[in-house]
Short mmCIF file of N, CA and C in Angstrom, two decimals:
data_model
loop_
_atom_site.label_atom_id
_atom_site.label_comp_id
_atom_site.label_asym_id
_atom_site.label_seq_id
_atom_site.Cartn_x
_atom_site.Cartn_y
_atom_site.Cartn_z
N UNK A 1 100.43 93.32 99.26
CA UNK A 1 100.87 92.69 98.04
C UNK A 1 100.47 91.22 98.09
N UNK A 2 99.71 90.80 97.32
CA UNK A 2 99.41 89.50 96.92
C UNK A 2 100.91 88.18 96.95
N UNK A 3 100.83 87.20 97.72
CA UNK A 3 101.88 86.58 97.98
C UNK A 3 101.42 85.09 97.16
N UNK A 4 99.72 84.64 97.21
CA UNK A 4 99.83 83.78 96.42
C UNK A 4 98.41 83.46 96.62
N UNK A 5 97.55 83.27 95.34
CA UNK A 5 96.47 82.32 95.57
C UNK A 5 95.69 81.10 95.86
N UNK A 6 94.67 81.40 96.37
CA UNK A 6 95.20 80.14 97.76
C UNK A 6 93.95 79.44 96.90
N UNK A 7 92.33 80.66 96.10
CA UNK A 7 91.76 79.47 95.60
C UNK A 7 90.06 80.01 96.34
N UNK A 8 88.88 79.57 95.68
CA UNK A 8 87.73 79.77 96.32
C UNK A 8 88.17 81.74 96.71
N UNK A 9 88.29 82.64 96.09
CA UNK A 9 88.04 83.60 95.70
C UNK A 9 89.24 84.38 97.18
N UNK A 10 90.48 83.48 97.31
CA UNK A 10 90.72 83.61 98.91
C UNK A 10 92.82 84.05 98.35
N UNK A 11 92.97 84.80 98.86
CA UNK A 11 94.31 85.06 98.61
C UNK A 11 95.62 85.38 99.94
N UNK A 12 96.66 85.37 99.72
CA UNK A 12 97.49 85.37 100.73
C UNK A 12 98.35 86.75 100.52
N UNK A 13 97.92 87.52 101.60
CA UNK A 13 98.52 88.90 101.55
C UNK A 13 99.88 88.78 102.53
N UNK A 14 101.33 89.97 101.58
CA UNK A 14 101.89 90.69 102.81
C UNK A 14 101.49 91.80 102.82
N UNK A 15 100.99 92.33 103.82
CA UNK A 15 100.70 93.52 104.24
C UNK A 15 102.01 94.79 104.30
N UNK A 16 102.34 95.77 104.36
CA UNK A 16 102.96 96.81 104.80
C UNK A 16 103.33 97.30 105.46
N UNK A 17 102.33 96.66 106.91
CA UNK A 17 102.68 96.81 108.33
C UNK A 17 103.30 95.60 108.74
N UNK A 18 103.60 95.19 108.10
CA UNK A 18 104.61 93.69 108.39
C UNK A 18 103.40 92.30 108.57
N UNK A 19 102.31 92.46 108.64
CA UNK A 19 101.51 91.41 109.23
C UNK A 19 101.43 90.67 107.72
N UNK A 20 100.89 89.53 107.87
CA UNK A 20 100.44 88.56 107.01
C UNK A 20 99.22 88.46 106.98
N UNK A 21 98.41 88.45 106.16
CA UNK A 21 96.56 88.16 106.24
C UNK A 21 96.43 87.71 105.30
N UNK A 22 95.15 86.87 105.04
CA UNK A 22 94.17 86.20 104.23
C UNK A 22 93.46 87.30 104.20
N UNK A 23 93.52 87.61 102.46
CA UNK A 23 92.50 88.58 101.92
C UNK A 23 91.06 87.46 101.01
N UNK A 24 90.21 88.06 101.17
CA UNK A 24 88.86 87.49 100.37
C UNK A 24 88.20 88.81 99.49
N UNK A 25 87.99 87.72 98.22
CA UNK A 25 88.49 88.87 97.29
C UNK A 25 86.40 89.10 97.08
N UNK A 26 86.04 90.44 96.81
CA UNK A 26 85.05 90.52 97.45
C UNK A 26 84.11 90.23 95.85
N UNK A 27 82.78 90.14 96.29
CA UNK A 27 81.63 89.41 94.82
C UNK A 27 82.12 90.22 93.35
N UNK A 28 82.21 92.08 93.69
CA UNK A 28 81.83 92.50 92.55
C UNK A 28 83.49 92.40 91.71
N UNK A 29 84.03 91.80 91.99
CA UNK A 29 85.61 91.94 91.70
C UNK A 29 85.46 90.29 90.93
N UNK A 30 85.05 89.46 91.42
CA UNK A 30 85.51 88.31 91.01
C UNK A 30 84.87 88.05 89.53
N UNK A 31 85.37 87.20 89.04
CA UNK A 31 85.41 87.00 87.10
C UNK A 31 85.48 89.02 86.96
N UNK A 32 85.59 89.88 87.28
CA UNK A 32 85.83 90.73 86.55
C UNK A 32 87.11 91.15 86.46
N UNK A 33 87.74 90.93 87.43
CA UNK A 33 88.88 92.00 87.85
C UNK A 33 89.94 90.49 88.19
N UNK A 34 90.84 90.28 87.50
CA UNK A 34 91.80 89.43 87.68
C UNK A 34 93.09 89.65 88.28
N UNK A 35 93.24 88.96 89.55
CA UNK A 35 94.09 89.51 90.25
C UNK A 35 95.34 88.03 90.71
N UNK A 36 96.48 88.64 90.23
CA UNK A 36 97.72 87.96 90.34
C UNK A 36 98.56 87.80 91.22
N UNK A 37 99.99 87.18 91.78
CA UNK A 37 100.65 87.09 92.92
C UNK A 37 101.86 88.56 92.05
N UNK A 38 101.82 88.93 93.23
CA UNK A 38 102.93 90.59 92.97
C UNK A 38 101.91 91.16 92.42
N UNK A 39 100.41 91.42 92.64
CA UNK A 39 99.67 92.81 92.40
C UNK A 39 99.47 93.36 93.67
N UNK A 40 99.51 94.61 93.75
CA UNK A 40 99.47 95.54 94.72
C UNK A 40 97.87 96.02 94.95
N UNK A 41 97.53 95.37 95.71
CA UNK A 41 95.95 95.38 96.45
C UNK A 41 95.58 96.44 97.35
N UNK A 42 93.95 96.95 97.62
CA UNK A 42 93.61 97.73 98.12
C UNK A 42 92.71 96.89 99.40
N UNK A 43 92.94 96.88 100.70
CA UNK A 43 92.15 96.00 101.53
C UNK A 43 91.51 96.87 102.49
N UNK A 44 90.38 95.98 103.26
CA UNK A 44 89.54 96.90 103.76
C UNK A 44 90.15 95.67 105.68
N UNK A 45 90.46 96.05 106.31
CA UNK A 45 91.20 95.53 107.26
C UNK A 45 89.23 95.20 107.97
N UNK A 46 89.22 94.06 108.64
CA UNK A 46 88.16 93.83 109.39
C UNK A 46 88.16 93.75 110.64
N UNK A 47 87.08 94.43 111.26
CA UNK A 47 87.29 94.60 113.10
C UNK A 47 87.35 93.38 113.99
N UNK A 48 86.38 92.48 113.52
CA UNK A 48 86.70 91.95 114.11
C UNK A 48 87.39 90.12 114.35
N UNK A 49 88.09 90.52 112.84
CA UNK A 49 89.46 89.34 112.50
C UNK A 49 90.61 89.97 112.18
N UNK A 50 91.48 90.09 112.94
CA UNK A 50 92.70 90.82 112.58
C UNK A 50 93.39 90.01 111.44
N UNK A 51 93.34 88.47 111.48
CA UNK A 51 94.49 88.18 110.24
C UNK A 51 93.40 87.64 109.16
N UNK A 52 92.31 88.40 108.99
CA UNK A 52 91.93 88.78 107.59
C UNK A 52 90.91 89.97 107.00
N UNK A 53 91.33 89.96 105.86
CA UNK A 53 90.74 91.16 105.17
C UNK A 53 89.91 91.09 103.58
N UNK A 54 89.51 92.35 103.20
CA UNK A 54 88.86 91.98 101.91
C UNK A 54 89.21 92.74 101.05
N UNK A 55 89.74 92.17 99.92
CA UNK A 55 90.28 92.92 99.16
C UNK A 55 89.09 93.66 98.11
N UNK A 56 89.33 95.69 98.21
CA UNK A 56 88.61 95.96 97.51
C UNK A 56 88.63 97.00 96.04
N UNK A 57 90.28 96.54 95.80
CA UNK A 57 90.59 97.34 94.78
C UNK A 57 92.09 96.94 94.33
N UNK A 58 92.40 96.69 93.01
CA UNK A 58 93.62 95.92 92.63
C UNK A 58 94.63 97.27 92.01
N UNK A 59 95.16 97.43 92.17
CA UNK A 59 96.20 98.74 91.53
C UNK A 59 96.69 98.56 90.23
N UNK A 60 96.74 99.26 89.48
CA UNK A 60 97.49 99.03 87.93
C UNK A 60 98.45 99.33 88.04
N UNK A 61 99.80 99.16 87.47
CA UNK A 61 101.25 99.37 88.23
C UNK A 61 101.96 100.61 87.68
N UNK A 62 100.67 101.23 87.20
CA UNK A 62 101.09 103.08 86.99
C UNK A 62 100.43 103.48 87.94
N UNK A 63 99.36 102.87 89.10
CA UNK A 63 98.75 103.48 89.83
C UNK A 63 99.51 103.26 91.48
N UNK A 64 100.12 101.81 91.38
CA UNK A 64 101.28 101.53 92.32
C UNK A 64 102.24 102.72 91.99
N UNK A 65 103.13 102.79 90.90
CA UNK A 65 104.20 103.87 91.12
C UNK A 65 103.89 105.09 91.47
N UNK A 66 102.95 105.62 90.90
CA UNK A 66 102.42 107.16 91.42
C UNK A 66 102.29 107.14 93.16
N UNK A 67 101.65 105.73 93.75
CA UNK A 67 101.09 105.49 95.44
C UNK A 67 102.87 105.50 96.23
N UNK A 68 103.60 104.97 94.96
CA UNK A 68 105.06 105.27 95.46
C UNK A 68 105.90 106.54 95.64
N UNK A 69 105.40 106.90 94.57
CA UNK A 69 106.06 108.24 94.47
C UNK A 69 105.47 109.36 95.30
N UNK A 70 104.20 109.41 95.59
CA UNK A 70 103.69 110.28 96.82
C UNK A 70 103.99 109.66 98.59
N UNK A 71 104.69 108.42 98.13
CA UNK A 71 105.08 108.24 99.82
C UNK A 71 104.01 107.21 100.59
N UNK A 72 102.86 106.49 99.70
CA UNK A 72 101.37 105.77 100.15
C UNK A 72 102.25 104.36 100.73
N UNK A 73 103.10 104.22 99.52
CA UNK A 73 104.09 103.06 99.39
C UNK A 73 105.32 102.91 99.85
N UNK A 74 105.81 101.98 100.44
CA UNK A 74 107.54 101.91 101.46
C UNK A 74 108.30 101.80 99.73
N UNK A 75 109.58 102.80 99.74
CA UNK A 75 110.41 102.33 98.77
C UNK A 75 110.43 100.92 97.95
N UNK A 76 110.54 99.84 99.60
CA UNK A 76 111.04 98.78 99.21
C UNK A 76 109.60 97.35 98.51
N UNK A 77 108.59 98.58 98.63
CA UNK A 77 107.43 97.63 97.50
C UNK A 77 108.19 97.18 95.95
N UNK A 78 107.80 95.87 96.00
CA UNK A 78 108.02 95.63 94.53
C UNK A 78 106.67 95.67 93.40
N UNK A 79 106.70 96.26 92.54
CA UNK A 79 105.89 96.69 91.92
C UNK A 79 105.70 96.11 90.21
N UNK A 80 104.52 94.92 90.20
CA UNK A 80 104.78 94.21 88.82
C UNK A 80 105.89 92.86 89.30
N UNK A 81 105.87 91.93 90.27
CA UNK A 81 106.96 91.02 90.75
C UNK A 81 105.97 90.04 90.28
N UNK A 82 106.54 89.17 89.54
CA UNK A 82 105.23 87.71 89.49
C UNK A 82 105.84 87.11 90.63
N UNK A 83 105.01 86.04 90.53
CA UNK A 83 105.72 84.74 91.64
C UNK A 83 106.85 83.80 91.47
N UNK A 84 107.28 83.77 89.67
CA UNK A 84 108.80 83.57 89.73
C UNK A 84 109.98 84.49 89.82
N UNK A 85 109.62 85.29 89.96
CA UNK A 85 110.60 86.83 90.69
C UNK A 85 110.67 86.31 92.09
N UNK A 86 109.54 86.56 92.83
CA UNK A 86 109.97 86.57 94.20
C UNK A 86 110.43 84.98 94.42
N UNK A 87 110.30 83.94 93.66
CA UNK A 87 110.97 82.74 94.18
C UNK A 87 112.43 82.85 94.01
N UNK A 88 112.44 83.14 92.95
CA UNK A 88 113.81 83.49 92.16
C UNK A 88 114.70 84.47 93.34
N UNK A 89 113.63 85.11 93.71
CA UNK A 89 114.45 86.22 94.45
C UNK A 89 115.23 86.56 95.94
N UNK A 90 114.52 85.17 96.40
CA UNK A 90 114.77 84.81 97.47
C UNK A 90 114.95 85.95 99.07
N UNK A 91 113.74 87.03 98.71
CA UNK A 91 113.56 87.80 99.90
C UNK A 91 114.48 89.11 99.93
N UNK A 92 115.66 89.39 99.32
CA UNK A 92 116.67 89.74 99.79
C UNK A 92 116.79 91.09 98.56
N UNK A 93 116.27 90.92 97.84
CA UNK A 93 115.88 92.39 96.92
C UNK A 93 117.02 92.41 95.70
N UNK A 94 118.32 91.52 95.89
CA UNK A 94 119.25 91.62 94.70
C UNK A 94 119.17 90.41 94.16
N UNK A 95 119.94 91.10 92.62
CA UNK A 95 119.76 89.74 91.95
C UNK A 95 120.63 88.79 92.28
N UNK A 96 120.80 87.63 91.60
CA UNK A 96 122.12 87.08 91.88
C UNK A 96 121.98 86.07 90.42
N UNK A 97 123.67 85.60 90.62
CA UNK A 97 123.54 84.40 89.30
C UNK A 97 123.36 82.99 89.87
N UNK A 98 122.42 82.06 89.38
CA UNK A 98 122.04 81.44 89.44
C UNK A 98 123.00 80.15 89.42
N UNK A 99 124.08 80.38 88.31
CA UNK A 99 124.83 79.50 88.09
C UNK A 99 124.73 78.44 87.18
N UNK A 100 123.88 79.13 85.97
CA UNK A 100 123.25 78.07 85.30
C UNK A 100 124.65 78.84 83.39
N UNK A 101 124.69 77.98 83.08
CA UNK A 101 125.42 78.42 81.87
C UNK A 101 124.79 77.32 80.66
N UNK A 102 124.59 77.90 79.57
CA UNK A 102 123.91 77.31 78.25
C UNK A 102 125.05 76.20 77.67
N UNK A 103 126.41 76.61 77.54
CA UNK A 103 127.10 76.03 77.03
C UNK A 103 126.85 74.13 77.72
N UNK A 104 126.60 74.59 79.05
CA UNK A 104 126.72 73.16 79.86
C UNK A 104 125.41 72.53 79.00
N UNK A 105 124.45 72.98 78.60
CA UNK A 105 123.13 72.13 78.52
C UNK A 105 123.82 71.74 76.92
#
């Protein structure tokens, strides 16, 4: 899952197996295929750099739920999360209230 773009065609993956990697997003993908923080990526793991990879296929998030629903995917993937979700969200998977009320503004 895409954690955040870093820039120069270069992105910041969490992986599934718990690792962290720098994905590089590969020629025929770039200006075509636009890829966001919380899209669920397809990577090609490289032999011989373990903490990076190349990303070679972006999932549509009917193609994430189906990879969920056959078991490809851990339950606890979030699927469609932008990057103010997961800030907002603070790791921990529930919501919470913020503590913000309209009346005060």
């Amino acid at each position: 899952q895409v954690l955040r773009m870093l820039g120069d065609g270069r992105v910041a993956l969490q992986c599934f197996d718990g690792v962290a990697r720098t994905g590089l997003i590969r020629g025929t993908m770039r200006r075509r295929i636009w890829i966001n923080t919380g899209d669920i990526v397809l990577i090609g793991l490289r032999e011989f750099e373990a903490e990076k990879a190349d990303v070679i296929h972006k999932y549509t998030a009917e193609e994430a739920r189906n990879l969920q629903a056959y078991g490809e995917l851990p339950s606890t993937a979030r699927i469609n999360q932008t990057a103010i979700d997961m800030a907002m969200d603070g790791g921990d998977g529930q919501d919470e209230d913020v503590g913000f009320d309209f009346e005060d503004v």
